[in-house]
CSV table of C-alpha atoms and ligand atoms in Angstrom, one decimal:
chain,number,residue,atom,x,y,z
D,10,UNK,CA,50.5,-44.1,-49.6
D,11,UNK,CA,52.4,-41.6,-51.7
D,12,UNK,CA,49.9,-41.8,-54.5
D,13,UNK,CA,47.0,-41.5,-52.0
D,14,UNK,CA,48.5,-38.3,-50.6
D,15,UNK,CA,48.8,-36.9,-54.1
D,16,UNK,CA,45.2,-37.4,-54.8
D,17,UNK,CA,44.1,-36.1,-51.4
D,18,UNK,CA,45.9,-32.9,-52.1
D,19,UNK,CA,44.0,-32.3,-55.4
D,20,UNK,CA,40.6,-30.5,-55.4
D,21,UNK,CA,37.8,-32.9,-56.1
D,22,UNK,CA,35.0,-32.5,-58.6
D,23,UNK,CA,32.5,-33.5,-56.0
D,24,UNK,CA,28.8,-33.5,-56.4
D,25,UNK,CA,28.3,-33.1,-52.6
D,26,UNK,CA,28.3,-29.7,-50.8
D,27,UNK,CA,29.5,-29.0,-47.3
D,28,UNK,CA,26.2,-28.6,-45.5
D,29,UNK,CA,24.1,-30.7,-43.1
D,30,UNK,CA,22.0,-33.2,-45.0
D,31,UNK,CA,18.6,-33.9,-43.4
D,32,UNK,CA,16.8,-37.1,-44.1
D,33,UNK,CA,15.4,-36.3,-47.5
D,34,UNK,CA,18.6,-34.9,-48.8
D,35,UNK,CA,20.7,-37.7,-47.4
D,36,UNK,CA,18.4,-40.3,-49.1
D,37,UNK,CA,18.5,-38.3,-52.3
D,38,UNK,CA,22.3,-38.2,-52.2
D,39,UNK,CA,22.6,-42.0,-51.5
D,40,UNK,CA,20.2,-42.8,-54.3
D,41,UNK,CA,22.1,-40.6,-56.8
D,42,UNK,CA,25.4,-42.1,-55.8
D,43,UNK,CA,24.0,-45.5,-56.3
D,44,UNK,CA,22.5,-44.5,-59.7
D,45,UNK,CA,25.8,-43.0,-60.9
D,46,UNK,CA,27.9,-45.9,-59.6
D,47,UNK,CA,25.7,-48.9,-59.7
D,48,UNK,CA,28.4,-51.5,-60.4
D,49,UNK,CA,30.3,-50.8,-57.2
D,50,UNK,CA,27.5,-49.7,-54.8
D,51,UNK,CA,24.5,-51.3,-53.1
D,52,UNK,CA,22.0,-49.2,-51.2
D,53,UNK,CA,20.0,-51.0,-48.5
D,54,UNK,CA,18.2,-50.4,-45.3
D,55,UNK,CA,18.8,-52.5,-42.2
D,56,UNK,CA,15.5,-51.4,-40.5
D,57,UNK,CA,13.7,-48.4,-39.3
D,58,UNK,CA,13.9,-46.0,-36.4
D,59,UNK,CA,11.1,-45.5,-33.9
D,60,UNK,CA,9.6,-42.8,-36.0
D,61,UNK,CA,9.9,-44.9,-39.2
D,62,UNK,CA,13.0,-43.5,-40.8
D,63,UNK,CA,15.2,-46.0,-42.7
D,64,UNK,CA,18.6,-46.9,-41.4
D,65,UNK,CA,20.4,-46.6,-44.7
D,66,UNK,CA,23.6,-48.3,-45.6
D,67,UNK,CA,25.6,-47.8,-48.8
D,68,UNK,CA,27.9,-50.8,-49.4
D,69,UNK,CA,30.9,-50.3,-51.8
D,70,UNK,CA,32.9,-53.1,-53.3
D,71,UNK,CA,33.7,-55.0,-56.5
D,72,UNK,CA,30.7,-57.3,-55.5
D,73,UNK,CA,28.6,-54.8,-53.6
D,74,UNK,CA,25.5,-56.9,-53.2
D,75,UNK,CA,27.0,-60.0,-51.6
D,76,UNK,CA,29.8,-61.4,-49.5
D,77,UNK,CA,32.6,-63.1,-51.5
D,78,UNK,CA,35.0,-65.6,-50.0
D,79,UNK,CA,38.2,-63.9,-49.0
D,80,UNK,CA,36.8,-60.3,-49.2
D,81,UNK,CA,36.4,-59.0,-45.6
D,82,UNK,CA,33.5,-56.8,-44.6
D,83,UNK,CA,34.1,-53.4,-43.1
D,84,UNK,CA,31.6,-50.9,-41.5
D,85,UNK,CA,31.4,-47.3,-40.4
D,86,UNK,CA,28.5,-46.1,-38.4
D,87,UNK,CA,27.9,-42.5,-37.5
D,88,UNK,CA,25.4,-40.3,-35.7
D,89,UNK,CA,24.1,-42.9,-33.2
D,90,UNK,CA,23.9,-39.9,-30.9
D,91,UNK,CA,21.6,-37.7,-33.1
D,92,UNK,CA,23.2,-34.4,-32.0
D,93,UNK,CA,26.7,-35.5,-33.0
D,94,UNK,CA,26.5,-34.4,-36.6
D,95,UNK,CA,30.0,-34.2,-38.0
D,96,UNK,CA,30.5,-38.0,-38.5
D,97,UNK,CA,27.2,-38.1,-40.5
D,98,UNK,CA,28.6,-35.6,-43.0
D,99,UNK,CA,32.1,-37.1,-43.0
D,100,UNK,CA,30.7,-40.4,-44.1
D,101,UNK,CA,28.7,-38.8,-46.9
D,102,UNK,CA,31.9,-37.1,-48.1
D,103,UNK,CA,33.8,-40.4,-47.7
D,104,UNK,CA,31.2,-42.1,-50.0
D,105,UNK,CA,31.6,-39.3,-52.5
D,106,UNK,CA,35.4,-39.6,-52.3
D,107,UNK,CA,35.5,-43.3,-52.7
D,108,UNK,CA,33.2,-43.5,-55.7
D,109,UNK,CA,34.8,-40.6,-57.5
D,110,UNK,CA,38.3,-42.0,-57.1
D,111,UNK,CA,37.5,-45.5,-58.1
D,112,UNK,CA,39.5,-46.3,-61.3
D,113,UNK,CA,41.3,-43.0,-60.9
D,114,UNK,CA,43.4,-43.5,-57.8
D,115,UNK,CA,45.1,-46.9,-57.5
D,116,UNK,CA,44.9,-47.1,-53.7
D,117,UNK,CA,41.2,-46.4,-53.6
D,118,UNK,CA,40.6,-48.8,-56.5
D,119,UNK,CA,42.5,-51.6,-54.7
D,120,UNK,CA,40.7,-50.8,-51.5
D,121,UNK,CA,37.3,-51.1,-53.1
D,122,UNK,CA,38.3,-54.2,-55.1
D,123,UNK,CA,39.5,-56.1,-52.0
D,124,UNK,CA,37.2,-54.9,-49.3
D,125,UNK,CA,33.4,-54.6,-48.9
D,126,UNK,CA,32.8,-51.3,-47.2
D,127,UNK,CA,29.4,-50.7,-45.5
D,128,UNK,CA,28.6,-47.1,-44.6
D,129,UNK,CA,25.7,-46.1,-42.3
D,130,UNK,CA,25.7,-42.3,-42.1
D,131,UNK,CA,23.1,-42.2,-39.4
D,132,UNK,CA,22.0,-44.8,-36.8
D,133,UNK,CA,19.8,-42.3,-35.1
D,134,UNK,CA,18.0,-40.3,-37.8
D,135,UNK,CA,15.2,-39.3,-35.3
D,136,UNK,CA,17.6,-37.8,-32.9
D,137,UNK,CA,19.3,-35.9,-35.7
D,138,UNK,CA,16.0,-34.5,-36.8
D,139,UNK,CA,15.0,-33.8,-33.2
D,140,UNK,CA,18.1,-31.6,-32.5
D,141,UNK,CA,16.5,-28.2,-32.3
D,142,UNK,CA,19.4,-26.2,-31.0
D,143,UNK,CA,22.5,-27.1,-33.0
D,144,UNK,CA,25.7,-25.9,-31.3
D,145,UNK,CA,28.6,-27.4,-29.5
D,146,UNK,CA,26.5,-29.1,-26.8
D,147,UNK,CA,22.9,-29.4,-27.9
D,148,UNK,CA,20.5,-30.2,-25.1
D,149,UNK,CA,18.3,-32.5,-27.3
D,150,UNK,CA,18.9,-35.0,-30.0
D,151,UNK,CA,21.3,-37.4,-28.3
D,152,UNK,CA,18.7,-40.1,-27.6
D,153,UNK,CA,16.4,-41.9,-29.9
D,154,UNK,CA,12.7,-41.1,-29.9
D,155,UNK,CA,12.0,-43.3,-26.9
D,156,UNK,CA,14.6,-41.3,-24.9
D,157,UNK,CA,17.2,-44.2,-25.0
D,158,UNK,CA,20.9,-43.7,-25.4
D,159,UNK,CA,21.7,-46.2,-28.2
D,160,UNK,CA,25.3,-46.5,-27.0
D,161,UNK,CA,24.1,-47.8,-23.7
D,162,UNK,CA,21.5,-50.1,-25.2
D,163,UNK,CA,23.4,-53.2,-26.4
D,164,UNK,CA,23.9,-56.4,-24.4
D,165,UNK,CA,26.9,-56.0,-22.1
D,166,UNK,CA,29.7,-58.4,-21.5
D,167,UNK,CA,30.0,-57.6,-17.8
D,168,UNK,CA,26.5,-56.8,-16.5
D,169,UNK,CA,23.0,-57.5,-17.4
D,170,UNK,CA,21.7,-54.5,-19.3
D,171,UNK,CA,18.3,-53.4,-17.9
D,172,UNK,CA,17.4,-51.1,-20.8
D,173,UNK,CA,14.9,-52.3,-23.5
D,174,UNK,CA,16.5,-53.0,-26.8
D,175,UNK,CA,15.5,-50.3,-29.2
D,176,UNK,CA,14.5,-50.8,-32.9
D,177,UNK,CA,17.7,-49.0,-34.0
D,178,UNK,CA,19.8,-51.3,-31.8
D,179,UNK,CA,18.0,-54.4,-32.8
D,180,UNK,CA,18.5,-53.5,-36.5
D,181,UNK,CA,22.2,-53.1,-36.0
D,182,UNK,CA,22.5,-56.4,-34.0
D,183,UNK,CA,20.7,-58.3,-36.7
D,184,UNK,CA,22.9,-56.7,-39.3
D,185,UNK,CA,26.0,-57.8,-37.4
D,186,UNK,CA,24.7,-61.3,-37.3
D,187,UNK,CA,24.1,-61.5,-41.1
D,188,UNK,CA,27.4,-60.1,-42.3
D,189,UNK,CA,30.9,-61.3,-41.5
D,190,UNK,CA,32.2,-58.0,-40.3
D,191,UNK,CA,35.9,-57.9,-39.3
D,192,UNK,CA,36.6,-54.3,-38.6
D,193,UNK,CA,34.4,-51.3,-37.8
D,194,UNK,CA,34.4,-47.8,-36.2
D,195,UNK,CA,31.6,-45.8,-34.7
D,196,UNK,CA,31.8,-42.0,-35.1
D,197,UNK,CA,30.9,-39.5,-32.4
D,198,UNK,CA,31.5,-35.9,-31.4
D,199,UNK,CA,32.2,-33.8,-28.3
D,200,UNK,CA,35.9,-34.8,-28.0
D,201,UNK,CA,38.9,-35.6,-30.2
D,202,UNK,CA,40.2,-39.1,-29.5
D,203,UNK,CA,40.2,-42.7,-30.8
D,204,UNK,CA,38.9,-44.9,-28.0
D,205,UNK,CA,39.3,-48.7,-27.9
D,206,UNK,CA,37.7,-51.6,-25.9
D,207,UNK,CA,36.7,-52.3,-23.4
D,208,UNK,CA,34.3,-49.6,-22.4
D,209,UNK,CA,33.2,-51.7,-19.5
D,210,UNK,CA,35.1,-54.1,-17.3
D,211,UNK,CA,35.6,-56.1,-14.1
D,212,UNK,CA,38.5,-57.6,-12.1
D,213,UNK,CA,39.2,-60.0,-15.0
D,214,UNK,CA,39.9,-57.2,-17.5
D,215,UNK,CA,40.8,-54.1,-15.4
D,216,UNK,CA,44.6,-53.6,-15.1
D,217,UNK,CA,46.5,-51.9,-12.3
D,218,UNK,CA,46.5,-48.8,-14.6
D,219,UNK,CA,42.7,-48.6,-14.3
D,220,UNK,CA,42.1,-49.5,-17.9
D,221,UNK,CA,40.0,-52.5,-19.1
D,222,UNK,CA,41.7,-54.5,-21.8
D,223,UNK,CA,41.0,-57.3,-24.2
D,224,UNK,CA,43.5,-60.0,-25.1
D,225,UNK,CA,43.8,-58.3,-28.5
D,226,UNK,CA,44.9,-55.0,-26.9
D,227,UNK,CA,48.0,-54.7,-29.1
D,228,UNK,CA,45.7,-54.8,-32.2
D,229,UNK,CA,43.3,-52.3,-30.7
D,230,UNK,CA,46.1,-49.8,-29.7
D,231,UNK,CA,47.5,-50.1,-33.2
D,232,UNK,CA,44.0,-49.4,-34.7
D,233,UNK,CA,43.4,-46.4,-32.5
D,234,UNK,CA,46.9,-45.1,-33.3
D,235,UNK,CA,46.4,-45.6,-37.0
D,236,UNK,CA,43.5,-43.3,-36.9
D,237,UNK,CA,45.0,-40.6,-34.6
D,238,UNK,CA,48.3,-40.4,-36.4
D,239,UNK,CA,46.6,-40.2,-39.8
D,240,UNK,CA,44.4,-37.5,-38.5
D,241,UNK,CA,45.6,-33.8,-38.9
D,242,UNK,CA,45.6,-33.0,-35.1
D,243,UNK,CA,44.1,-35.9,-33.0
D,244,UNK,CA,47.6,-37.4,-32.2
D,245,UNK,CA,48.5,-34.1,-30.4
D,246,UNK,CA,46.2,-35.0,-27.6
D,247,UNK,CA,44.4,-32.4,-25.4
D,248,UNK,CA,42.9,-30.5,-28.4
D,249,UNK,CA,39.6,-29.8,-26.8
D,250,UNK,CA,39.8,-27.2,-24.1
D,251,UNK,CA,39.4,-28.1,-20.4
D,252,UNK,CA,39.4,-31.8,-21.1
D,253,UNK,CA,41.6,-34.9,-20.7
D,254,UNK,CA,45.0,-34.9,-22.3
D,255,UNK,CA,44.9,-38.0,-24.5
D,256,UNK,CA,48.5,-39.2,-25.0
D,257,UNK,CA,48.9,-39.8,-28.7
D,258,UNK,CA,45.2,-39.0,-29.2
D,259,UNK,CA,44.1,-42.4,-28.1
D,260,UNK,CA,42.5,-43.9,-24.9
D,261,UNK,CA,41.1,-47.1,-23.5
D,262,UNK,CA,37.3,-46.6,-23.2
D,263,UNK,CA,37.0,-47.7,-19.6
D,264,UNK,CA,40.1,-45.7,-18.7
D,265,UNK,CA,38.4,-42.6,-19.9
D,266,UNK,CA,35.1,-43.3,-18.3
D,267,UNK,CA,33.1,-46.5,-17.9
D,268,UNK,CA,30.3,-47.2,-20.4
D,269,UNK,CA,27.9,-50.2,-20.1
D,270,UNK,CA,25.8,-51.4,-23.0
D,271,UNK,CA,28.1,-49.8,-25.6
D,272,UNK,CA,28.3,-50.8,-29.2
D,273,UNK,CA,32.0,-51.3,-29.5
D,274,UNK,CA,32.2,-53.9,-26.7
D,275,UNK,CA,29.2,-55.7,-28.3
D,276,UNK,CA,30.9,-55.9,-31.7
D,277,UNK,CA,34.0,-57.4,-30.1
D,278,UNK,CA,32.3,-59.8,-27.7
D,279,UNK,CA,29.3,-61.0,-29.8
D,280,UNK,CA,30.0,-59.8,-33.3
D,281,UNK,CA,33.5,-61.2,-34.0
D,282,UNK,CA,34.2,-57.7,-35.2
D,283,UNK,CA,36.9,-55.3,-33.9
D,284,UNK,CA,35.3,-51.9,-33.4
D,285,UNK,CA,36.8,-48.6,-32.0
D,286,UNK,CA,35.0,-45.4,-31.2
D,287,UNK,CA,36.1,-42.2,-32.9
D,288,UNK,CA,35.4,-38.8,-31.3
D,289,UNK,CA,35.9,-36.4,-34.2
D,290,UNK,CA,35.0,-32.9,-33.1
D,291,UNK,CA,35.2,-30.9,-29.9
D,292,UNK,CA,31.9,-29.3,-30.9
D,293,UNK,CA,29.1,-31.8,-31.5
D,294,UNK,CA,27.2,-29.8,-34.1
D,295,UNK,CA,29.5,-27.1,-35.4
D,296,UNK,CA,28.5,-24.5,-38.1
D,297,UNK,CA,28.5,-25.8,-41.6
D,298,UNK,CA,31.4,-23.5,-42.6
D,299,UNK,CA,33.6,-25.7,-40.5
D,300,UNK,CA,32.7,-28.9,-42.4
D,301,UNK,CA,35.4,-28.6,-45.1
D,302,UNK,CA,38.2,-28.5,-42.5
D,303,UNK,CA,36.7,-31.5,-40.7
D,304,UNK,CA,36.8,-33.4,-43.9
D,305,UNK,CA,40.3,-32.4,-44.7
D,306,UNK,CA,41.4,-33.4,-41.2
D,307,UNK,CA,39.8,-36.8,-41.4
D,308,UNK,CA,39.9,-38.1,-44.9
D,309,UNK,CA,43.3,-39.8,-44.8
D,310,UNK,CA,42.5,-41.3,-41.4
D,311,UNK,CA,39.2,-42.7,-42.6
D,312,UNK,CA,40.9,-44.5,-45.5
D,313,UNK,CA,44.0,-45.7,-43.6
D,314,UNK,CA,41.7,-47.2,-41.0
D,315,UNK,CA,39.8,-49.2,-43.5
D,316,UNK,CA,43.1,-50.6,-44.9
D,317,UNK,CA,43.8,-52.1,-41.5
D,318,UNK,CA,41.2,-54.8,-42.2
D,319,UNK,CA,43.9,-56.5,-44.2
D,320,UNK,CA,46.1,-57.2,-41.1
D,321,UNK,CA,46.3,-60.7,-39.8
D,322,UNK,CA,45.2,-63.9,-41.3
D,323,UNK,CA,42.1,-65.3,-43.1
D,324,UNK,CA,41.1,-68.4,-44.9
D,325,UNK,CA,38.7,-71.4,-44.9
D,326,UNK,CA,38.4,-74.5,-42.9
D,327,UNK,CA,37.5,-77.6,-44.9
D,328,UNK,CA,37.1,-81.3,-44.4
D,329,UNK,CA,39.3,-83.9,-46.1
D,330,UNK,CA,37.0,-83.8,-49.2
D,331,UNK,CA,37.4,-80.0,-49.5
D,332,UNK,CA,33.9,-79.2,-48.2
D,333,UNK,CA,33.8,-76.0,-46.1
D,334,UNK,CA,32.9,-76.4,-42.4
D,335,UNK,CA,30.9,-73.8,-40.6
D,336,UNK,CA,31.1,-73.0,-36.8
D,337,UNK,CA,34.7,-74.1,-36.4
D,338,UNK,CA,36.5,-72.2,-33.6
D,339,UNK,CA,39.6,-70.6,-35.0
D,340,UNK,CA,41.6,-68.6,-32.6
D,341,UNK,CA,45.2,-67.6,-31.9
D,342,UNK,CA,46.9,-69.0,-28.8
D,343,UNK,CA,46.6,-66.6,-25.9
D,344,UNK,CA,43.7,-64.8,-27.5
D,345,UNK,CA,40.6,-66.8,-26.6
D,346,UNK,CA,37.4,-64.9,-26.8
D,347,UNK,CA,34.6,-65.3,-24.2
D,348,UNK,CA,32.3,-65.9,-27.2
D,349,UNK,CA,34.6,-68.1,-29.4
D,350,UNK,CA,35.2,-66.7,-32.9
D,351,UNK,CA,33.8,-69.2,-35.4
D,352,UNK,CA,33.9,-69.8,-39.2
D,353,UNK,CA,30.9,-68.5,-41.2
D,354,UNK,CA,28.7,-70.5,-43.5
D,355,UNK,CA,31.4,-70.6,-46.1
D,356,UNK,CA,33.8,-72.0,-43.6
D,357,UNK,CA,35.7,-68.7,-43.4
D,358,UNK,CA,37.6,-67.2,-40.6
D,359,UNK,CA,39.3,-63.7,-40.3
D,360,UNK,CA,41.6,-62.9,-37.4
D,361,UNK,CA,43.0,-59.4,-36.9
D,362,UNK,CA,46.6,-59.8,-35.7
D,363,UNK,CA,49.7,-57.6,-35.9
D,364,UNK,CA,52.7,-59.0,-37.8
D,365,UNK,CA,54.5,-61.8,-35.8
D,366,UNK,CA,54.6,-65.5,-35.0
D,367,UNK,CA,51.3,-67.1,-33.9
D,368,UNK,CA,49.9,-70.5,-33.2
D,369,UNK,CA,46.4,-70.9,-34.5
D,370,UNK,CA,44.0,-73.6,-33.3
D,371,UNK,CA,41.1,-74.8,-35.4
D,372,UNK,CA,38.6,-77.0,-33.5
D,373,UNK,CA,35.2,-78.4,-34.5
D,374,UNK,CA,33.1,-81.4,-33.2
D,375,UNK,CA,33.7,-84.5,-35.2
D,376,UNK,CA,37.1,-83.4,-36.3
D,377,UNK,CA,40.6,-83.5,-35.0
D,378,UNK,CA,41.9,-80.1,-33.8
D,379,UNK,CA,44.6,-78.7,-35.9
D,380,UNK,CA,47.3,-76.4,-34.5
D,381,UNK,CA,49.3,-74.4,-37.0
D,382,UNK,CA,52.2,-72.1,-36.4
D,383,UNK,CA,52.4,-69.1,-38.8
D,384,UNK,CA,54.5,-66.1,-39.4
D,385,UNK,CA,52.1,-63.3,-40.2
D,386,UNK,CA,53.3,-60.2,-42.1
D,387,UNK,CA,51.6,-56.9,-42.7
D,388,UNK,CA,49.0,-57.4,-45.4
D,389,UNK,CA,47.8,-53.8,-45.6
D,390,UNK,CA,50.1,-52.8,-48.4
D,391,UNK,CA,48.8,-55.7,-50.5
D,392,UNK,CA,45.2,-55.3,-49.5
D,393,UNK,CA,45.1,-58.9,-48.3
D,394,UNK,CA,45.7,-60.6,-45.0
D,395,UNK,CA,47.8,-63.7,-45.1
D,396,UNK,CA,45.7,-66.6,-46.5
D,397,UNK,CA,45.8,-70.0,-44.8
D,398,UNK,CA,43.3,-72.8,-45.3
D,399,UNK,CA,42.9,-75.5,-42.7
D,400,UNK,CA,42.0,-79.1,-43.5
D,401,UNK,CA,40.5,-80.9,-40.5
D,402,UNK,CA,40.8,-84.7,-40.3
D,403,UNK,CA,37.7,-86.7,-39.0
D,404,UNK,CA,37.8,-88.4,-35.7
D,405,UNK,CA,35.3,-90.8,-34.1
D,406,UNK,CA,35.3,-89.1,-30.7
D,407,UNK,CA,34.1,-85.6,-30.9
D,408,UNK,CA,35.8,-83.1,-28.6
D,409,UNK,CA,33.6,-81.1,-26.3
D,410,UNK,CA,33.4,-77.6,-27.7
D,411,UNK,CA,33.3,-74.3,-25.9
D,412,UNK,CA,30.3,-72.4,-27.3
D,413,UNK,CA,29.0,-68.9,-26.8
D,414,UNK,CA,27.0,-68.8,-23.6
D,415,UNK,CA,23.5,-67.3,-24.0
D,416,UNK,CA,24.7,-64.4,-21.9
D,417,UNK,CA,28.4,-64.3,-22.3
D,418,UNK,CA,30.0,-62.7,-19.2
D,419,UNK,CA,33.5,-62.2,-18.1
D,420,UNK,CA,33.6,-64.3,-15.0
D,421,UNK,CA,35.1,-62.3,-12.1
D,422,UNK,CA,37.9,-63.9,-10.2
D,423,UNK,CA,38.0,-63.6,-6.4
D,424,UNK,CA,40.5,-60.8,-6.6
D,425,UNK,CA,38.9,-57.4,-6.1
D,426,UNK,CA,42.1,-55.4,-5.6
D,427,UNK,CA,42.1,-53.8,-9.0
D,428,UNK,CA,38.5,-52.8,-9.0
D,429,UNK,CA,37.9,-49.0,-8.8
D,430,UNK,CA,35.6,-47.9,-6.0
D,431,UNK,CA,32.0,-47.7,-7.3
D,432,UNK,CA,31.5,-44.1,-6.3
D,433,UNK,CA,34.6,-43.0,-8.4
D,434,UNK,CA,32.9,-44.6,-11.4
D,435,UNK,CA,29.6,-42.8,-10.8
D,436,UNK,CA,31.4,-39.5,-10.4
D,437,UNK,CA,33.3,-39.9,-13.6
D,438,UNK,CA,30.3,-41.1,-15.6
D,439,UNK,CA,28.3,-38.0,-14.5
D,440,UNK,CA,31.1,-35.7,-15.6
D,441,UNK,CA,31.7,-37.2,-19.0
D,442,UNK,CA,28.6,-39.2,-20.0
D,443,UNK,CA,27.8,-36.7,-22.7
D,444,UNK,CA,30.2,-37.8,-25.4
D,445,UNK,CA,30.4,-41.4,-26.5
I,521,NAG,C1,25.7,-38.0,-60.7
I,521,NAG,O1,26.2,-37.8,-62.0
I,521,NAG,C2,25.8,-36.5,-62.5
I,521,NAG,C3,26.2,-36.4,-64.0
I,521,NAG,O2,27.6,-36.7,-64.1
I,521,NAG,C4,26.5,-35.4,-61.7
I,521,NAG,O3,26.2,-34.1,-62.2
I,521,NAG,C5,26.1,-35.6,-60.3
I,521,NAG,O4,26.8,-34.7,-59.4
I,521,NAG,C6,26.3,-37.0,-59.7
I,521,NAG,N1,25.8,-37.1,-58.4
I,521,NAG,C7,26.4,-37.7,-57.4
I,521,NAG,C8,25.7,-37.7,-56.1
I,521,NAG,O5,27.5,-38.1,-57.5
I,522,NAG,C1,42.1,-75.6,-29.2
I,522,NAG,O1,40.8,-74.9,-29.0
I,522,NAG,C2,39.9,-75.7,-28.4
I,522,NAG,C3,38.5,-75.0,-28.4
I,522,NAG,O2,38.7,-73.7,-28.0
I,522,NAG,C4,40.3,-76.1,-27.0
I,522,NAG,O3,39.4,-76.9,-26.3
I,522,NAG,C5,41.7,-76.8,-27.1
I,522,NAG,O4,42.2,-77.0,-25.8
I,522,NAG,C6,42.7,-76.0,-27.9
I,522,NAG,N1,43.9,-76.8,-28.1
I,522,NAG,C7,45.1,-76.3,-27.8
I,522,NAG,C8,46.2,-77.3,-27.9
I,522,NAG,O5,45.3,-75.2,-27.4
I,523,NAG,C1,58.8,-63.9,-40.2
I,523,NAG,O1,58.7,-63.1,-41.4
I,523,NAG,C2,59.5,-62.0,-41.4
I,523,NAG,C3,59.1,-61.1,-42.6
I,523,NAG,O2,59.0,-61.9,-43.8
I,523,NAG,C4,60.9,-62.4,-41.4
I,523,NAG,O3,61.7,-61.2,-41.3
I,523,NAG,C5,61.2,-63.2,-40.1
I,523,NAG,O4,62.5,-63.6,-40.1
I,523,NAG,C6,60.2,-64.4,-40.1
I,523,NAG,N1,60.4,-65.0,-38.8
I,523,NAG,C7,60.6,-66.4,-38.7
I,523,NAG,C8,60.8,-66.9,-37.3
I,523,NAG,O5,60.5,-67.1,-39.6
I,524,ZN,ZN1,28.4,-40.0,-29.0
């Protein structure tokens, strides 16, 4: 931390200027970074936008082209609302900062050696190019070329989403399926706050405070606070005029305003990935001269947030012969997910948990369940979560296994007392639906 602060205070010999980079410039920059740092970067596209622009991702890591057992996968996605331009530039500067400090700063070096970091500067390049009137609240550019809001376009955990899945959304969904992402954030503009799941909810998840929480709420609050307290001003709350005071610079998504079909809930419910939403500028598309101060305000937070991927516990599940077992449900007691979190093809699990005592349960058909109590400490300083491997004994009678329903839904209880009146929700959505 001390060392990182030291480096952050020094001017950087950066090859990247503070200006808005349109598609051609963005592609040229990513290609050049990859050329200059080919051993720790991998440039790939997860698909194309409606107008045929690539959805580029730069992955950074000691093994940038492939997943390695024990190395968790992280992602940042910006600019899913095309007119929210600050995050797009911040991620380019983050890339520049990471590659130029590798082997110079010990914290950045350990971070890259022990994490695979995927950065998508723009999920909606068509919207960005279509923003004709940059300014604080542009009238165009938010949606993709088919006029769809990509942050309303994902399958939803509470309702059936009527919107047609867009190419950009499908590409991200497929990407989430192919990588074992553990932690993620999605960058927006129009407010200054770190917002955590759920964005949607029902009587199962909505509390008497009018927020909609997951069983991992402690972890999500910690993640949002990590960002806001590492940011220059976000933790002060109420920074943008005329808008909500956000205590500590964080908010529950639903508590702010209800969003259906959002990407962060999708990641948590379907993607086995904890994602929060970062609103990083009161002004969605501010003048270029302000970009250096946005970078200065966010760089420490962007890095501290990635480090949090090393919270909790990780490991493999194997049979008595040491062969890895895929699709084993591994969860902590009291934190069951509607779509159970399962081991990947290498038999790996990753669970984000704050330091404390937990009971983990590993269950797979054909094996005896194993319960294991463990004392989990904070792994972020060592850049590694606690490692624990399970060995599952065979059994003849296979247990009946909970699986992810084709349309996982939070089943509402009969209690309706905590549900806000529907017209309140509509009113709030109309007022605020322009940010995330
Ligand atoms: C790539 O390396 C060259 C030569 O050192 C440097 O001038 C240029 O700024 C670098 N480009 C990027 C994008 O890092
Ligand atoms: C362990 O998890 C499985 C699958 O989620 C569940 O059926 C079983 O009841 C759990 N066992 C205990 C002791 O919690
Ligand atoms: C758990 O680990 C922490 C830190 O190592 C230690 O202080 C604490 O006493 C441990 N708790 C138990 C119940 O072992
Ligand atoms: Zn947005």
